[in-house]
Short mmCIF file of C-alpha atoms (C1' of nucleotides) in Angstrom, two decimals:
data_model
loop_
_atom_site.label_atom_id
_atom_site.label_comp_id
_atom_site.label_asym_id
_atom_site.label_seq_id
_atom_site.Cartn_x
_atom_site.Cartn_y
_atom_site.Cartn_z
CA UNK A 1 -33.15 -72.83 111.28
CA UNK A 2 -31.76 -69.61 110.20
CA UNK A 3 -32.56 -66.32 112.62
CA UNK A 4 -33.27 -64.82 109.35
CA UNK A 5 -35.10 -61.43 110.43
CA UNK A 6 -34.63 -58.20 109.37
CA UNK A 7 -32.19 -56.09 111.43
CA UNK A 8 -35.14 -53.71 112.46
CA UNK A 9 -32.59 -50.43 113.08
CA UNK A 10 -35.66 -48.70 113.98
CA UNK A 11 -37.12 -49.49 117.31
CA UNK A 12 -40.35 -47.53 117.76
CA UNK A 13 -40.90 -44.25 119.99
CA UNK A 14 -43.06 -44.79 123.16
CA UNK A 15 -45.58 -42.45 121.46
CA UNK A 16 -46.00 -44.59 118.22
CA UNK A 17 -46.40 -47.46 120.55
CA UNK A 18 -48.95 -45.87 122.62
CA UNK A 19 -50.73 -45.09 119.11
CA UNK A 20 -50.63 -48.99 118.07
CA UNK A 21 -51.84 -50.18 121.30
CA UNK A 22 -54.55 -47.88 121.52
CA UNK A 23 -55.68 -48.65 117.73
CA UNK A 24 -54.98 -52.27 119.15
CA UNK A 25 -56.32 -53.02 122.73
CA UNK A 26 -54.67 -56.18 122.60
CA UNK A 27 -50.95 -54.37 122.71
CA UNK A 28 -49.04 -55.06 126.14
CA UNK A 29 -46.51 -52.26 125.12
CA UNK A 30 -43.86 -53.48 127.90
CA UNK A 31 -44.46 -57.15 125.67
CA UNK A 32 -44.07 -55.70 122.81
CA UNK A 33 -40.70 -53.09 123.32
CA UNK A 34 -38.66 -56.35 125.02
CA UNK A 35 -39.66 -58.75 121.86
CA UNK A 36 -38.34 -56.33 119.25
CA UNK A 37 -35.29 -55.55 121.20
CA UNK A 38 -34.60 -58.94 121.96
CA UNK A 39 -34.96 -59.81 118.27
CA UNK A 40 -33.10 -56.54 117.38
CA UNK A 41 -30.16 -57.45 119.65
CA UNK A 42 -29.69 -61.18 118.39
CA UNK A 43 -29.91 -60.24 114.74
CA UNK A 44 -26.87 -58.40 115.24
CA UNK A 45 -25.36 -60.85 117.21
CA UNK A 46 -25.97 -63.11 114.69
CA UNK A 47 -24.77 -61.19 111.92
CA UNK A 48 -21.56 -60.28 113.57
CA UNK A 49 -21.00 -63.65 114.24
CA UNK A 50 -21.29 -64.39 110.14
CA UNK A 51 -18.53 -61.31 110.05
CA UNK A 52 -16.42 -63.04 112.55
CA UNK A 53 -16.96 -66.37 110.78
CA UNK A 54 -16.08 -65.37 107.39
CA UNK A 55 -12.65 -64.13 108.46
CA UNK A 56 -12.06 -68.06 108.82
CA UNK A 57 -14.00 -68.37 105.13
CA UNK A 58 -16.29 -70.34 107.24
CA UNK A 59 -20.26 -69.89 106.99
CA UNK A 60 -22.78 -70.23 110.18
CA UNK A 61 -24.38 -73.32 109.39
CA UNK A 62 -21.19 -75.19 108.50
CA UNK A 63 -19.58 -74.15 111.51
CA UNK A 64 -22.17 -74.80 113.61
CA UNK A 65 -21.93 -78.48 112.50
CA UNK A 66 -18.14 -78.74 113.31
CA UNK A 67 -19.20 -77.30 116.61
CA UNK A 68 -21.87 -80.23 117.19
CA UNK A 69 -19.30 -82.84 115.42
CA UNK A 70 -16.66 -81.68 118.05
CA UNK A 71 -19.20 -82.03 121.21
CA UNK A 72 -18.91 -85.70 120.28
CA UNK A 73 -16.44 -87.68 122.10
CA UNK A 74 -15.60 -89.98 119.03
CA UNK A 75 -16.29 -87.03 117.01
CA UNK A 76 -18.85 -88.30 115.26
CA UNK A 77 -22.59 -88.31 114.40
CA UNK A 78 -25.06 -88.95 111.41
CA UNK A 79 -27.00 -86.14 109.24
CA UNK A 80 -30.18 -86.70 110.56
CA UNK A 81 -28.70 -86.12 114.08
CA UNK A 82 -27.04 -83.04 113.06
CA UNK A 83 -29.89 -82.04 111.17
CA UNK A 84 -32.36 -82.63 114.14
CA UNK A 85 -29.71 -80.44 116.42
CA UNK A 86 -29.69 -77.79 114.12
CA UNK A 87 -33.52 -77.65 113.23
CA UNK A 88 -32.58 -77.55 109.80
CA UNK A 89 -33.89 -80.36 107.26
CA UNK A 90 -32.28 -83.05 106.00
CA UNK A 91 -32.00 -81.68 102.87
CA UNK A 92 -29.73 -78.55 104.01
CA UNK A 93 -27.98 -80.82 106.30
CA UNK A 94 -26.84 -82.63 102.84
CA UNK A 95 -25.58 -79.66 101.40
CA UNK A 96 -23.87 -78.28 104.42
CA UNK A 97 -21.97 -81.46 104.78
CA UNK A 98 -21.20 -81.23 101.06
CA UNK A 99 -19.55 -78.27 101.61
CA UNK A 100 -17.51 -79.46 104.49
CA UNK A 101 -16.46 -82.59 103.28
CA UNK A 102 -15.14 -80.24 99.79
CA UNK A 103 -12.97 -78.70 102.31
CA UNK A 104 -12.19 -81.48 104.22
CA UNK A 105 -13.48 -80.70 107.56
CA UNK A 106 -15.08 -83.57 107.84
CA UNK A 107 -15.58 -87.04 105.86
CA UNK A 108 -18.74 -89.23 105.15
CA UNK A 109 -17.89 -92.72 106.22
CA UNK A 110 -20.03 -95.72 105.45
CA UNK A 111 -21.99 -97.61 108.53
CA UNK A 112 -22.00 -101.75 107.69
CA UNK A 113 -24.55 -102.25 110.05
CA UNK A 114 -27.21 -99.86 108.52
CA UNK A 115 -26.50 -98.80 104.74
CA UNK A 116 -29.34 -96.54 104.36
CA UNK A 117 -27.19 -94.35 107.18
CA UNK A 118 -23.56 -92.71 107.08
CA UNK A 119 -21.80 -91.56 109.98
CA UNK A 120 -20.22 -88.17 109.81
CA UNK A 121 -16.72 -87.62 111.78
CA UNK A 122 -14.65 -84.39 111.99
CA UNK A 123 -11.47 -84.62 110.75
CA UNK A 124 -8.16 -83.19 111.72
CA UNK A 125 -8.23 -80.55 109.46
CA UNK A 126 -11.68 -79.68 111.17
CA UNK A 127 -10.69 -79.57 114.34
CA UNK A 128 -7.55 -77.46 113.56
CA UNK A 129 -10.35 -74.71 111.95
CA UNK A 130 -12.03 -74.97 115.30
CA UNK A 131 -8.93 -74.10 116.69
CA UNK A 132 -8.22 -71.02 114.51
CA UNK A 133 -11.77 -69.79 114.58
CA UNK A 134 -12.73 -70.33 118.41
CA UNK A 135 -10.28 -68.18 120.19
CA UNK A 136 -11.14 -65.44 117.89
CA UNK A 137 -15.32 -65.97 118.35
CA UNK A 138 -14.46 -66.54 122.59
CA UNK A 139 -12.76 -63.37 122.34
CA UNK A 140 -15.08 -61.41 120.88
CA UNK A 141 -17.85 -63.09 122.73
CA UNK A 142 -16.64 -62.13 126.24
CA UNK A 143 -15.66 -58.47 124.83
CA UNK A 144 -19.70 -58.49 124.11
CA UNK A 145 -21.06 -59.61 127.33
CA UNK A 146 -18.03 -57.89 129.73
CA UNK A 147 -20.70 -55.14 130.43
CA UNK A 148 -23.17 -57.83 132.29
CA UNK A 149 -22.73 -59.41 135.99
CA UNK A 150 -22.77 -62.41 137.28
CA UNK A 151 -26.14 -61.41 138.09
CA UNK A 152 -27.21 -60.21 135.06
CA UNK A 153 -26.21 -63.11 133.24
CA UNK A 154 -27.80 -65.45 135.55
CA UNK A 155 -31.46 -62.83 135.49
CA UNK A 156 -31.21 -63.14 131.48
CA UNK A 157 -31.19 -67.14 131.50
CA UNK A 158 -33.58 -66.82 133.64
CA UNK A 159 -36.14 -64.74 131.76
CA UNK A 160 -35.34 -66.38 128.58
CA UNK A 161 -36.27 -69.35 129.92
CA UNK A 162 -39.26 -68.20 130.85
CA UNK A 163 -40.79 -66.48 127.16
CA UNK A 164 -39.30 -69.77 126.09
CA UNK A 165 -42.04 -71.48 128.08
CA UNK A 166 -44.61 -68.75 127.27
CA UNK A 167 -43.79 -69.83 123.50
CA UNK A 168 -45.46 -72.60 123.71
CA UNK A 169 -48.82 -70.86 124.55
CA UNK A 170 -47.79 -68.89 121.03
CA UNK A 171 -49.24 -72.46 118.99
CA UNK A 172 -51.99 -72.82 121.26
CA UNK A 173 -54.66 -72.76 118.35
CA UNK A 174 -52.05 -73.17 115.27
CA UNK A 175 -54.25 -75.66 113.87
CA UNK A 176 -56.49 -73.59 111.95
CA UNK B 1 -33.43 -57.09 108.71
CA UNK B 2 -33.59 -61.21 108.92
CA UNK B 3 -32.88 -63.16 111.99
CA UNK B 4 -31.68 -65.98 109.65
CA UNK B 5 -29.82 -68.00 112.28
CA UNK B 6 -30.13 -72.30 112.97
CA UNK B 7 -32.55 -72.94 115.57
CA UNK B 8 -30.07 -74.73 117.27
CA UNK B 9 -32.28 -77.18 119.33
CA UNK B 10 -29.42 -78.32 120.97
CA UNK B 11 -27.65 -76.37 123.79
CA UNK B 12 -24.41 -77.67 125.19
CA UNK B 13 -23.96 -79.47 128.19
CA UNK B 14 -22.64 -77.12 131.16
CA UNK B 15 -19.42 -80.74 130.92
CA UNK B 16 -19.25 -80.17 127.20
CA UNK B 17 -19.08 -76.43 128.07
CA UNK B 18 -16.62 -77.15 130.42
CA UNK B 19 -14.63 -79.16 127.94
CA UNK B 20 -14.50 -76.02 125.68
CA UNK B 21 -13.55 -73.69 127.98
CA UNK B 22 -10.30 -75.87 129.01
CA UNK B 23 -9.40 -76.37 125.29
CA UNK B 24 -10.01 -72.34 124.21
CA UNK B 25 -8.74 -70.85 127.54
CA UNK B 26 -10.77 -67.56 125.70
CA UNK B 27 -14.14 -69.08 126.72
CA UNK B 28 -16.12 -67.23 128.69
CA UNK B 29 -18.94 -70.15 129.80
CA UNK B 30 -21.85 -67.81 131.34
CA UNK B 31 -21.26 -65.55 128.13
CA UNK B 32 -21.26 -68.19 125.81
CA UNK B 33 -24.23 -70.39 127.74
CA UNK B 34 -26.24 -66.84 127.66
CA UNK B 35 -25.15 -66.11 124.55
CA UNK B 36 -26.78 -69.25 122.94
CA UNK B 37 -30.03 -69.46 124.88
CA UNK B 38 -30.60 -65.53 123.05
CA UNK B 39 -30.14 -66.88 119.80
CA UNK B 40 -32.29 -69.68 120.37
CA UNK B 41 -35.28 -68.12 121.76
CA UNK B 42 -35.01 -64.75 119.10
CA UNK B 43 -35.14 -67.97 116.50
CA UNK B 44 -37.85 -69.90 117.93
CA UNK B 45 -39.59 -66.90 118.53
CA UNK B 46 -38.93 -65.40 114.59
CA UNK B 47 -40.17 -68.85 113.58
CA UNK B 48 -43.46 -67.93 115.91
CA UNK B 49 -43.58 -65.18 113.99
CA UNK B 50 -43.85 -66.81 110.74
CA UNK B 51 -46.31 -69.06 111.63
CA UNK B 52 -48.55 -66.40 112.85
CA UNK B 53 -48.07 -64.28 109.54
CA UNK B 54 -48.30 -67.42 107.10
CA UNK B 55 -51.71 -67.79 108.46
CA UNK B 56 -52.71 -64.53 107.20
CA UNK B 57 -50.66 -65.16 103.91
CA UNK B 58 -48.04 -62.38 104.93
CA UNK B 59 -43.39 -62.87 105.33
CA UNK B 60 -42.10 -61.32 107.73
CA UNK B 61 -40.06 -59.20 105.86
CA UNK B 62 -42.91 -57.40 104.01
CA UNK B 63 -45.00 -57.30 107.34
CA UNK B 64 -42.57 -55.29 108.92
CA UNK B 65 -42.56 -52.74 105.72
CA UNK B 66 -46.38 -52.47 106.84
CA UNK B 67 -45.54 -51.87 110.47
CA UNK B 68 -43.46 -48.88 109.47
CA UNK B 69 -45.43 -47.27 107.03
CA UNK B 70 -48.41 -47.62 109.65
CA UNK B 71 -45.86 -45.70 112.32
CA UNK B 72 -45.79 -42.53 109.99
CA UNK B 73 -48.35 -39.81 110.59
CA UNK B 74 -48.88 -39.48 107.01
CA UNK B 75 -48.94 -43.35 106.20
CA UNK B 76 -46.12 -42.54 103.76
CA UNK B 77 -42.45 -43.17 103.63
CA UNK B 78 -39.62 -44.12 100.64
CA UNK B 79 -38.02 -47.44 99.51
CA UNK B 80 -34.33 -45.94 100.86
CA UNK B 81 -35.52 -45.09 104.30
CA UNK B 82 -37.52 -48.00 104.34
CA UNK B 83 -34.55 -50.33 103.76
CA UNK B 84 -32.44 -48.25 106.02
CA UNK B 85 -35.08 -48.65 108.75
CA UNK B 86 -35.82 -52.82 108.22
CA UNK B 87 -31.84 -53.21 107.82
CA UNK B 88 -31.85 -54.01 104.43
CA UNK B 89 -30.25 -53.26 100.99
CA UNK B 90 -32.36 -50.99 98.55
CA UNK B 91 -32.45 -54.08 96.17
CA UNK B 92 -34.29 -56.34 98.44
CA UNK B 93 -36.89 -53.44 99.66
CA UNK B 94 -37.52 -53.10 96.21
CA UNK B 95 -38.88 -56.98 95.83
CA UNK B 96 -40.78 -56.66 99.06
CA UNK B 97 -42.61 -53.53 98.07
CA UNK B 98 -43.02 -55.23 94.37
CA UNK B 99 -45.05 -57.99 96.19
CA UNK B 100 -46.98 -55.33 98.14
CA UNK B 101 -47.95 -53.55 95.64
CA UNK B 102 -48.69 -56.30 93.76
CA UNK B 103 -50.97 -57.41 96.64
CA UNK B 104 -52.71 -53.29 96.47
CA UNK B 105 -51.68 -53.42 100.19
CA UNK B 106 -48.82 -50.32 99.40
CA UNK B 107 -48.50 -47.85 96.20
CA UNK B 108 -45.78 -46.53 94.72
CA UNK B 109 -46.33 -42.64 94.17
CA UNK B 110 -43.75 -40.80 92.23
CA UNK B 111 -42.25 -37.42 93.34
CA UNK B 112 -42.33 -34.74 91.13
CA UNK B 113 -39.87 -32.55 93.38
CA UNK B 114 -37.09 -35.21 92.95
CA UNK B 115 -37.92 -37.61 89.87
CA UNK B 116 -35.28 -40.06 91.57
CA UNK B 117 -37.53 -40.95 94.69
CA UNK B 118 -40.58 -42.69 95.30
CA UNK B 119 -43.19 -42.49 98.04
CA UNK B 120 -44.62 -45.72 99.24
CA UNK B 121 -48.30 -45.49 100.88
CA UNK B 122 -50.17 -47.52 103.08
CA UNK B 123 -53.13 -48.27 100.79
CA UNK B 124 -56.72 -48.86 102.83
CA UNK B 125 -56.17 -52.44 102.19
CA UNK B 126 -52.87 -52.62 103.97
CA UNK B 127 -54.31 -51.06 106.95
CA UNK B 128 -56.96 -53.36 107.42
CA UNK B 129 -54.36 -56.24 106.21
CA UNK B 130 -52.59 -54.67 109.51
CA UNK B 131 -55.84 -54.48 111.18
CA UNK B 132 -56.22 -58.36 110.84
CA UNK B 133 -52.86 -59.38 112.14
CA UNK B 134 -52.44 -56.97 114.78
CA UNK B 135 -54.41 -57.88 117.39
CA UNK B 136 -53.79 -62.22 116.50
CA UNK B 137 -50.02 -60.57 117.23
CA UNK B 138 -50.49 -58.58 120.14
CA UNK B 139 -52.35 -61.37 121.38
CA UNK B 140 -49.91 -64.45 120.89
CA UNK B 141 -47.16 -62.12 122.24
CA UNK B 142 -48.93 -61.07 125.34
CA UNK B 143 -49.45 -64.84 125.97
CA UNK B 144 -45.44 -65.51 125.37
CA UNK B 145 -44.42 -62.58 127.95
CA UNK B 146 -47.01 -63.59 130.25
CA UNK B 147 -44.83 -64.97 132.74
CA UNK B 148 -42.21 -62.07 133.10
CA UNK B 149 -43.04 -59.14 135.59
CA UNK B 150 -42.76 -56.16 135.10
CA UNK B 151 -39.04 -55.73 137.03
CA UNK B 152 -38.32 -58.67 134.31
CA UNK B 153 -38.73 -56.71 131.61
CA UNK B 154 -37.14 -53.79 132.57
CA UNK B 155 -34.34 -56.07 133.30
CA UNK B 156 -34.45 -58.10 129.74
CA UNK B 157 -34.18 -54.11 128.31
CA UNK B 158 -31.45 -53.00 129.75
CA UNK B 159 -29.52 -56.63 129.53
CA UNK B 160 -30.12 -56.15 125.94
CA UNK B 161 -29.01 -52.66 126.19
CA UNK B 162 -25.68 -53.40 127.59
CA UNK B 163 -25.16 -56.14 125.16
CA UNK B 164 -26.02 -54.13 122.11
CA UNK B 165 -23.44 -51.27 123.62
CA UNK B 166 -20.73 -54.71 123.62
CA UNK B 167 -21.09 -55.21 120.79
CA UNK B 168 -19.60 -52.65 119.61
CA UNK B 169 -16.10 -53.92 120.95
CA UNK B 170 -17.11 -57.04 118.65
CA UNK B 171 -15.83 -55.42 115.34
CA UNK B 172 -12.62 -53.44 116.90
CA UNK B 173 -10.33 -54.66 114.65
CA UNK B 174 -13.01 -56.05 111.70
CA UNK B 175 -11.22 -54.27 108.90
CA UNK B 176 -8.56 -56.44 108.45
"C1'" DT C 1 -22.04 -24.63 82.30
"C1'" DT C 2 -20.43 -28.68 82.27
"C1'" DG C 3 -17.79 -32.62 84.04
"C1'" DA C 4 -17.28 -35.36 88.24
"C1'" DC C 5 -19.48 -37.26 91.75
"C1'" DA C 6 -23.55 -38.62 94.71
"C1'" DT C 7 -28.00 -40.57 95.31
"C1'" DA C 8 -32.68 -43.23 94.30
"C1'" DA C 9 -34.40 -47.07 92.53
"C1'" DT C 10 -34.15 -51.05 89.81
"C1'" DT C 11 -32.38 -55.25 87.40
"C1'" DA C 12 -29.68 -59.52 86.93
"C1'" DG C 13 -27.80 -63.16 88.82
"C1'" DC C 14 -25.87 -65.70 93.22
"C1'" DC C 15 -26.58 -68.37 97.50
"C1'" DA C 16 -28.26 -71.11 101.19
"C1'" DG C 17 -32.19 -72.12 103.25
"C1'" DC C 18 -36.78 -74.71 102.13
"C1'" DT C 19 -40.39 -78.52 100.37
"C1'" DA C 20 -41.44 -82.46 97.82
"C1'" DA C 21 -40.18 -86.32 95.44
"C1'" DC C 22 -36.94 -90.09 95.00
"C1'" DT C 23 -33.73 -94.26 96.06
"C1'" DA C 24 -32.18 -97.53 99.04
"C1'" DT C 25 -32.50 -100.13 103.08
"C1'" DA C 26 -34.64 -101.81 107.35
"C1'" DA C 27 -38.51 -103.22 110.26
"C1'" DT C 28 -43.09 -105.00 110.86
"C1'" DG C 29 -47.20 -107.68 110.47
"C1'" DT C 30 -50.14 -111.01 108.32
"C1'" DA D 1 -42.20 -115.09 102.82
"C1'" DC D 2 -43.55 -110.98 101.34
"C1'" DA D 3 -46.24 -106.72 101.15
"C1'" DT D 4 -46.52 -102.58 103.79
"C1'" DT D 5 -44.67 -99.11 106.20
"C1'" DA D 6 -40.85 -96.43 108.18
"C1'" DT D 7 -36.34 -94.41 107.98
"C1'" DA D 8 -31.66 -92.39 106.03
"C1'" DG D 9 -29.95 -89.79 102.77
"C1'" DT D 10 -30.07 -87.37 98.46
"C1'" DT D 11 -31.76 -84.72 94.42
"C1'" DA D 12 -34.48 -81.13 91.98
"C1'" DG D 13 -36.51 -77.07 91.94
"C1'" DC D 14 -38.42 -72.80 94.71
"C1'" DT D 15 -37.72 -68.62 97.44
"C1'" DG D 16 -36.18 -64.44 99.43
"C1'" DG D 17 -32.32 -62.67 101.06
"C1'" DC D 18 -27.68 -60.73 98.95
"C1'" DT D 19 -24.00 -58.07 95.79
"C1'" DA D 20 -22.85 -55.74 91.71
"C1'" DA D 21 -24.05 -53.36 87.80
"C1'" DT D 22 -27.43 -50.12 85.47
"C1'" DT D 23 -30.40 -46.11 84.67
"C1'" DA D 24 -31.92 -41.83 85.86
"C1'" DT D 25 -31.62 -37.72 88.28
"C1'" DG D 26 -29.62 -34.25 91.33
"C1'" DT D 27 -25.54 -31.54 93.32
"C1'" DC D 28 -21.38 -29.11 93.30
"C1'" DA D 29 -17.09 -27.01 92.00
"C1'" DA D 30 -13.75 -25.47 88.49
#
DNA sequence: TTGACATAATTAGCCAGCTAACTATAATGT
DNA sequence: ACATTATAGTTAGCTGGCTAATTATGTCAA
């Protein structure tokens, strides 16, 4: 579930594009300069997000859980939940909650009514990391996006949404 | 260079939003709402990505080593620029190159001028490797963007731009 | 010219994701 | 009732990033 990509520093020049795309007549070089800068720009997001994070000693995934935990009115879910939110596996969802529940950010509790499930609830301790860490991340978010308008902000949801749609065409014959 | 982020299926509600911003009075909700949506579709398309590669039993990570050997004139670059370029440490460019090579798709080619460096070439095989994927690429990606116009992407560009130039504010005091 | 430092690449070992296999429990259908 | 199937969670072992240490070579200044 990780944006695991390389940081790709090095965007290519208009001219080495027009070389690729006329080597390759299927290049759409406009396509092709927005999807490496849009994976450019949220690798580093992402990674100065882990920076920001691990001021707190806290790691993406794990914090990304207490976020979920904390959208929760009771404050509470299961793993497969959290797992399914996070498209991660079940399997990492185990060992992020291991690690939380080490430091006590959240606890395991069993369910009566189904013992093949556990709930998982966020405890105080949690929420007072939340506390310390998402001031800091806010900050720094808004400092990041200060440069776009309302405008802006509304026009990037907007095409977003849209390759997010076009994604689906990306599967069309997967099944090979 | 890796995108490794969650794929974070699950967005937040613009109430649960709301919710946030009255509890972190730092929230910024059209930064943080646009914010999340870029992370999410860089993922899902990174994942794409994958999918597309696996099928011609190539990562990511050593596809893009490829992609920048093929940009050079002379088909030739070095692990350290390499790494530099992809955003990665010299250790890990020297595992992706080991399973190029061992795949005859790059060779290593010592220097005689500096008997510290390398050159890495794009072997014959690795170009038509390259020649294989390209076009399935170029194609899926055409397909993804199909939907934005042109003003869109111009627009997506320099949204990303301005981001990328915020972020800079995101580490101002990171060295403490 | 030689000792201190810098640089290129590699190696060894860590870490957090993954898949696949497993245990336990629940639901379903004959 | 009971065998089959499905589901929740975990465990074991793999992978491809990472950091830190290592080897070899080059550079520079006293």
């Amino acid at each position: 579930m990780w944006l695991i990509m390389l940081q790709l520093r090095d965007l290519p020049t208009p001219e080495v594009l027009q070389r690729f795309a006329q080597r390759y007549p299927a290049a759409d070089v406009t396509a092709i300069a927005s999807f490496l800068m849009l994976l450019r720009v949220a690798t580093d997001l992402s990674v100065a997000l882990d920076a920001c994070l691990s001021k707190h000693e806290l790691l993406q995934g794990r914090w990304w859980v207490l976020i979920l935990l904390m959208r929760e009115t009771d404050l509470t879910s299961t793993p497969s939940v959290l797992a399914e939110k996070l498209g991660v596996t079940r399997a990492t969802m185990t060992g992020l909650l291991d690690g939380l529940e080490q430091g006590s950010l959240v606890q395991r509790i069993s369910v009566p009514e189904d013992r093949r499930s556990v709930k998982i609830r966020l405890t105080a301790a949690g929420q007072a990391k939340l506390d310390a860490v998402m001031p800091d991340y806010y900050t720094r978010l808004r400092q990041c996006m200060r440069g776009l308008s309302e405008q802006q902000r509304n026009d990037l949801q907007a095409i977003l949404g849209v390759i997010d749609h076009g994604m689906s065409a990306w599967d069309f014959n997967q099944s090979i």
